[in-house]
Tab-separated table of C-alpha atoms in Angstrom:
chain	number	residue	atom	x	y	z
A	1	MET	CA	54.631	134.376	32.361
A	2	MET	CA	54.323	131.780	35.181
A	3	MET	CA	51.389	130.191	33.324
A	4	LEU	CA	53.442	129.886	30.106
A	5	PHE	CA	56.220	128.380	32.040
A	6	LEU	CA	54.076	125.732	33.711
A	7	PHE	CA	52.497	124.949	30.296
A	8	PHE	CA	55.946	124.266	28.585
A	9	MET	CA	57.043	122.268	31.705
A	10	SER	CA	53.823	120.154	31.299
A	11	LEU	CA	54.667	119.620	27.584
A	12	ALA	CA	58.209	118.520	28.487
A	13	SER	CA	57.067	116.064	31.054
A	14	HIS	CA	54.470	114.551	28.686
A	15	ALA	CA	57.071	114.238	26.130
A	16	SER	CA	59.449	112.393	28.411
A	17	SER	CA	56.957	109.869	29.733
A	18	LYS	CA	58.236	106.304	29.825
A	19	GLU	CA	55.489	105.028	27.489
A	20	GLN	CA	56.573	107.322	24.680
A	21	HIS	CA	60.148	105.944	24.741
A	22	ILE	CA	59.439	102.312	24.689
A	23	LYS	CA	59.598	100.720	21.230
A	24	SER	CA	60.180	97.056	21.769
A	25	ILE	CA	58.322	94.849	24.450
A	26	PHE	CA	59.506	91.483	25.364
A	27	ILE	CA	57.430	89.053	27.609
A	28	LEU	CA	59.604	87.009	30.022
A	29	ALA	CA	57.924	83.887	30.939
A	30	GLY	CA	58.372	80.328	32.314
A	31	GLN	CA	59.766	79.215	35.789
A	32	SER	CA	62.564	79.792	38.147
A	33	ASN	CA	65.516	80.114	35.747
A	34	MET	CA	63.656	82.677	33.859
A	35	ALA	CA	62.542	84.614	36.952
A	36	GLY	CA	66.260	84.431	38.121
A	37	ARG	CA	67.909	82.615	40.877
A	38	GLY	CA	71.564	83.782	40.070
A	39	GLY	CA	73.304	84.535	43.347
A	40	VAL	CA	70.487	83.166	45.437
A	41	VAL	CA	71.986	81.020	48.328
A	42	ASN	CA	70.192	78.462	50.624
A	43	ASP	CA	71.170	78.293	54.135
A	44	THR	CA	70.937	74.551	54.726
A	45	THR	CA	70.841	75.168	58.565
A	46	THR	CA	67.831	77.525	58.506
A	47	GLY	CA	66.370	76.645	55.241
A	48	ILE	CA	66.274	80.476	54.420
A	49	THR	CA	67.284	81.563	50.896
A	50	THR	CA	68.939	84.871	50.382
A	51	TRP	CA	70.166	86.780	47.228
A	52	ASP	CA	73.807	87.989	47.550
A	53	GLY	CA	72.851	91.304	45.962
A	54	VAL	CA	75.621	91.134	43.411
A	55	ILE	CA	74.821	92.922	40.084
A	56	PRO	CA	77.023	92.348	37.219
A	57	HIS	CA	77.965	95.236	34.729
A	58	GLU	CA	75.810	93.543	32.157
A	59	CYS	CA	72.689	93.596	34.465
A	60	ARG	CA	73.098	97.303	35.188
A	61	PRO	CA	70.045	99.689	34.978
A	62	ASN	CA	69.793	101.673	31.795
A	63	PRO	CA	67.475	104.707	31.218
A	64	SER	CA	66.312	102.938	28.029
A	65	ILE	CA	65.268	99.658	29.790
A	66	PHE	CA	61.881	99.533	31.571
A	67	ARG	CA	59.925	96.902	33.555
A	68	PHE	CA	56.285	96.346	33.713
A	69	SER	CA	55.478	96.257	37.430
A	70	ALA	CA	52.967	94.007	39.141
A	71	ASN	CA	50.504	97.058	39.366
A	72	LEU	CA	50.653	97.357	35.669
A	73	SER	CA	52.851	100.503	35.393
A	74	TRP	CA	56.148	101.065	33.687
A	75	VAL	CA	59.255	101.669	35.960
A	76	GLU	CA	62.943	101.708	35.551
A	77	ALA	CA	64.119	98.107	35.166
A	78	ARG	CA	66.365	96.755	38.034
A	79	GLU	CA	67.439	93.524	39.280
A	80	PRO	CA	65.688	91.415	40.504
A	81	LEU	CA	63.260	91.748	37.673
A	82	HIS	CA	60.683	89.338	39.036
A	83	ALA	CA	60.757	90.615	42.689
A	84	ASP	CA	57.182	91.671	42.632
A	85	ILE	CA	56.024	88.931	40.237
A	86	ASP	CA	57.406	85.537	41.594
A	87	LEU	CA	56.433	86.584	45.261
A	88	GLU	CA	56.842	83.152	47.005
A	89	LYS	CA	60.393	82.746	46.011
A	90	THR	CA	63.672	84.585	46.476
A	91	ASN	CA	64.619	86.159	43.184
A	92	GLY	CA	68.099	86.997	41.941
A	93	ILE	CA	69.784	87.510	38.666
A	94	GLY	CA	67.969	86.220	35.585
A	95	PRO	CA	68.533	86.598	31.750
A	96	GLY	CA	66.302	89.603	31.172
A	97	MET	CA	68.639	92.552	31.990
A	98	PRO	CA	71.780	91.112	30.231
A	99	PHE	CA	69.401	90.459	27.154
A	100	ALA	CA	68.070	93.905	27.280
A	101	ASN	CA	71.488	95.617	27.764
A	102	ALA	CA	72.828	93.545	24.871
A	103	LEU	CA	70.014	94.616	22.629
A	104	LEU	CA	70.730	98.346	23.084
A	105	THR	CA	73.794	97.880	20.895
A	106	ASN	CA	71.396	97.970	17.981
A	107	SER	CA	69.489	101.164	17.461
A	108	ALA	CA	66.674	99.409	15.641
A	109	VAL	CA	65.422	97.918	18.853
A	110	GLY	CA	64.904	101.374	20.521
A	111	ALA	CA	64.023	101.618	24.227
A	112	ILE	CA	62.937	98.299	25.683
A	113	GLY	CA	60.119	97.261	27.882
A	114	LEU	CA	60.354	93.896	29.773
A	115	VAL	CA	57.291	92.300	31.006
A	116	PRO	CA	58.125	89.715	33.832
A	117	CYS	CA	55.580	86.853	34.111
A	118	ALA	CA	57.734	83.860	35.227
A	119	ILE	CA	56.806	81.863	38.343
A	120	GLY	CA	59.212	79.381	39.834
A	121	GLY	CA	58.266	75.633	40.098
A	122	THR	CA	55.500	75.761	37.418
A	123	ASN	CA	54.612	72.943	35.333
A	124	LEU	CA	53.721	73.456	31.521
A	125	SER	CA	50.166	72.509	32.361
A	126	GLN	CA	49.977	75.544	34.587
A	127	TRP	CA	50.657	77.745	31.587
A	128	GLU	CA	47.882	76.206	29.428
A	129	ARG	CA	45.146	78.445	27.934
A	130	GLY	CA	42.522	79.275	30.554
A	131	SER	CA	44.890	78.735	33.425
A	132	PHE	CA	45.565	81.565	35.974
A	133	LEU	CA	49.212	81.986	34.885
A	134	TYR	CA	48.264	82.066	31.243
A	135	GLU	CA	45.447	84.640	31.728
A	136	GLN	CA	47.595	86.799	33.898
A	137	MET	CA	50.471	86.804	31.243
A	138	ILE	CA	47.950	87.741	28.448
A	139	ARG	CA	46.524	90.449	30.752
A	140	ARG	CA	49.911	91.934	31.488
A	141	ALA	CA	51.077	91.699	27.981
A	142	LYS	CA	48.063	93.355	26.519
A	143	ALA	CA	48.152	96.142	29.219
A	144	ALA	CA	51.896	96.767	28.462
A	145	SER	CA	51.198	96.944	24.714
A	146	LEU	CA	48.252	99.259	25.118
A	147	ASP	CA	50.328	101.656	27.059
A	148	VAL	CA	52.983	102.180	24.343
A	149	SER	CA	50.962	101.476	21.128
A	150	ARG	CA	49.960	104.913	20.635
A	151	ASN	CA	53.564	105.971	20.287
A	152	GLY	CA	54.602	103.122	17.924
A	153	GLY	CA	55.769	100.598	20.502
A	154	SER	CA	54.698	96.973	20.359
A	155	ILE	CA	55.273	93.398	21.559
A	156	THR	CA	58.188	92.108	19.558
A	157	GLY	CA	59.204	88.960	21.174
A	158	VAL	CA	58.731	86.380	23.913
A	159	LEU	CA	61.455	84.744	25.977
A	160	TRP	CA	60.371	81.344	27.358
A	161	TYR	CA	62.416	79.222	29.757
A	162	GLN	CA	60.532	76.269	31.508
A	163	GLY	CA	60.583	72.516	31.548
A	164	GLU	CA	62.483	71.556	34.663
A	165	SER	CA	59.228	70.775	36.480
A	166	ASP	CA	58.014	68.497	33.760
A	167	THR	CA	61.023	66.166	34.095
A	168	THR	CA	59.502	64.375	36.936
A	169	SER	CA	56.631	62.591	35.214
A	170	ILE	CA	57.090	60.307	32.133
A	171	GLU	CA	53.495	61.417	30.996
A	172	ASP	CA	54.393	65.119	31.072
A	173	ALA	CA	57.796	64.344	29.326
A	174	GLN	CA	56.102	62.313	26.567
A	175	SER	CA	53.368	64.915	25.873
A	176	TYR	CA	55.724	67.953	26.260
A	177	LYS	CA	56.187	68.756	22.700
A	178	ASP	CA	52.601	68.837	21.709
A	179	ARG	CA	51.607	70.779	24.787
A	180	LEU	CA	54.456	73.228	24.165
A	181	GLU	CA	53.567	73.936	20.459
A	182	THR	CA	49.891	74.247	21.401
A	183	PHE	CA	50.935	76.848	24.181
A	184	PHE	CA	52.914	78.889	21.623
A	185	GLY	CA	50.006	78.827	19.217
A	186	ASP	CA	47.553	79.877	21.776
A	187	LEU	CA	49.909	82.565	22.975
A	188	ARG	CA	50.175	84.042	19.453
A	189	LEU	CA	46.485	83.789	18.892
A	190	ALA	CA	45.588	85.605	22.020
A	191	LEU	CA	48.102	88.470	21.269
A	192	LYS	CA	46.760	88.521	17.717
A	193	TYR	CA	50.415	88.117	16.335
A	194	PRO	CA	50.539	84.756	14.370
A	195	MET	CA	54.271	85.051	13.566
A	196	LEU	CA	55.295	86.539	17.002
A	197	PRO	CA	59.014	85.836	17.536
A	198	ILE	CA	59.561	83.266	20.398
A	199	ILE	CA	62.936	82.324	21.723
A	200	GLN	CA	62.747	79.405	24.029
A	201	VAL	CA	65.630	77.922	26.255
A	202	ALA	CA	66.278	74.230	26.188
A	203	ILE	CA	66.750	73.315	29.869
A	204	ALA	CA	70.146	72.391	31.387
A	205	SER	CA	68.796	70.796	34.575
A	206	GLY	CA	65.693	69.228	35.866
A	207	ALA	CA	63.878	68.219	39.040
A	208	GLY	CA	63.346	64.632	37.814
A	209	PRO	CA	64.827	61.844	35.653
A	210	TYR	CA	63.374	62.847	32.250
A	211	MET	CA	65.534	65.889	31.457
A	212	GLU	CA	66.749	64.532	28.238
A	213	ARG	CA	63.005	63.837	27.058
A	214	ILE	CA	62.093	67.299	27.822
A	215	ARG	CA	65.242	68.619	25.943
A	216	GLU	CA	64.510	66.323	22.988
A	217	ALA	CA	61.126	67.849	22.847
A	218	GLN	CA	62.334	71.456	23.190
A	219	LEU	CA	65.027	70.942	20.421
A	220	GLY	CA	62.494	69.153	18.246
A	221	VAL	CA	60.084	72.166	17.987
A	222	GLU	CA	60.021	73.423	14.347
A	223	LEU	CA	57.328	76.067	14.346
A	224	LEU	CA	57.910	79.216	12.286
A	225	ASN	CA	59.567	82.146	14.137
A	226	VAL	CA	60.445	79.862	17.087
A	227	ARG	CA	64.164	79.541	17.864
A	228	THR	CA	65.911	77.621	20.611
A	229	VAL	CA	68.846	78.641	22.689
A	230	ASP	CA	70.607	75.608	24.439
A	231	ALA	CA	71.404	76.267	28.162
A	232	LYS	CA	73.321	72.942	28.369
A	233	GLY	CA	76.913	73.504	29.461
A	234	LEU	CA	76.254	76.649	31.358
A	235	THR	CA	77.242	76.478	35.056
A	236	LEU	CA	74.594	75.714	37.769
A	237	GLU	CA	74.341	76.762	41.290
A	238	PRO	CA	75.118	74.147	44.039
A	239	ASP	CA	71.554	73.133	43.959
A	240	ARG	CA	72.264	71.810	40.429
A	241	LEU	CA	68.965	73.085	39.245
A	242	HIS	CA	69.499	76.905	38.762
A	243	LEU	CA	71.896	78.961	36.619
A	244	THR	CA	74.695	80.959	38.332
A	245	THR	CA	74.909	84.606	37.900
A	246	PRO	CA	77.624	84.433	35.346
A	247	SER	CA	75.529	81.708	33.476
A	248	GLN	CA	72.350	83.943	33.396
A	249	VAL	CA	74.567	86.810	32.057
A	250	ARG	CA	75.773	84.523	29.262
A	251	LEU	CA	72.209	83.237	28.606
A	252	GLY	CA	70.917	86.819	28.193
A	253	GLU	CA	73.676	87.582	25.644
A	254	MET	CA	72.802	84.312	23.859
A	255	LEU	CA	69.157	85.225	23.641
A	256	ALA	CA	70.046	88.718	22.277
A	257	ASP	CA	72.180	87.050	19.588
A	258	THR	CA	69.315	84.925	18.690
A	259	TYR	CA	66.934	88.002	18.492
A	260	PHE	CA	69.430	89.713	16.220
A	261	GLN	CA	69.001	86.814	13.836
A	262	PHE	CA	65.226	87.618	13.678
A	263	ILE	CA	66.104	91.184	12.883
A	264	SER	CA	68.494	90.188	10.163
A	265	SER	CA	66.023	87.721	8.636
A	266	SER	CA	63.399	90.504	8.640
A	267	ILE	CA	65.653	92.952	6.855
A	268	SER	CA	66.771	90.278	4.353
A	269	ASN	CA	63.159	89.252	3.593
A	270	HIS	CA	62.098	92.936	2.934
A	271	ALA	CA	65.264	94.041	0.986
A	272	PRO	CA	64.821	94.829	-2.708
A	273	ARG	CA	65.879	91.800	-4.866
A	274	LYS	CA	67.406	91.833	-8.276
A	275	ARG	CA	65.415	90.388	-11.134
A	276	ARG	CA	66.726	87.084	-11.928
A	277	PRO	CA	65.455	84.032	-13.947
A	278	CYS	CA	63.194	81.592	-12.113
A	279	LEU	CA	65.187	78.504	-11.133
A	280	ILE	CA	62.039	76.314	-11.532
A	281	ILE	CA	61.561	77.382	-15.089
A	282	HIS	CA	65.045	76.547	-15.847
A	283	PHE	CA	64.755	73.076	-14.288
A	284	VAL	CA	61.554	72.403	-16.252
A	285	ILE	CA	63.165	73.511	-19.543
A	286	GLY	CA	66.203	71.631	-18.878
A	287	PHE	CA	64.220	68.417	-17.948
A	288	PHE	CA	62.235	68.508	-21.243
A	289	TRP	CA	65.358	69.247	-23.254
A	290	LYS	CA	66.868	66.057	-21.951
A	291	LEU	CA	63.827	64.159	-22.848
A	292	LEU	CA	63.794	65.459	-26.444
A	293	THR	CA	67.525	64.988	-26.906
A	294	SER	CA	67.946	61.527	-25.318
């Protein structure tokens, strides 16, 4: 009897494993504002930065939100999401948790797996194919996907927020658009997902004088299945570089709204369509009719 009990307990434990519940995986990459600096305060006297520990309702843990840890295992997602990834910096509130919590309002998304990869202070060149950060991101993304693929889960999107570090050099600013589009293409190629949804954030601040050049490049990207959320207008911390906690919450909600647009487009593209005359044929017929009757 005891053996039978242990057998069923084993089955129940296996059925409730994290990997079996995760349906949608999102990669979170870029620099500090993606890693999260909301609530991070710098003591100008000591030079020590600390996080205030305030967690808004929109960033609360949820049994359906998981995080892929630095040691490549799924754990319950909690703020700060990048605490074991962006190790050299003090991490606070980012857009990841409010994004995931907002997505849970749509049952089609299912349980969510977040894969933190952002590192503060990084230039786009540090994310190019073959670089350490690029390879680490791809390795983490593939490992996360492998864990859930047997149960129908997959990578469904990338959140990208980077560019502040590229505002210090005119050369970086001028080449940013080409380098960014190449990066998105390489990322999709490495993950074998040519139409992978990517949502990038247009920066609201910069470390140098070329912020508008970077924003122009970001807003000018016209790749298929790449959409841009503009952070301009969101409130910054006193350092004038990082988004405040309320701004990160709002950004996460904006990212979720944008992802819902991907879902709506997908449903629309696969919905049955009524048979209707081809507009091109009507145009051609009308064109020749005008020639014959003129």
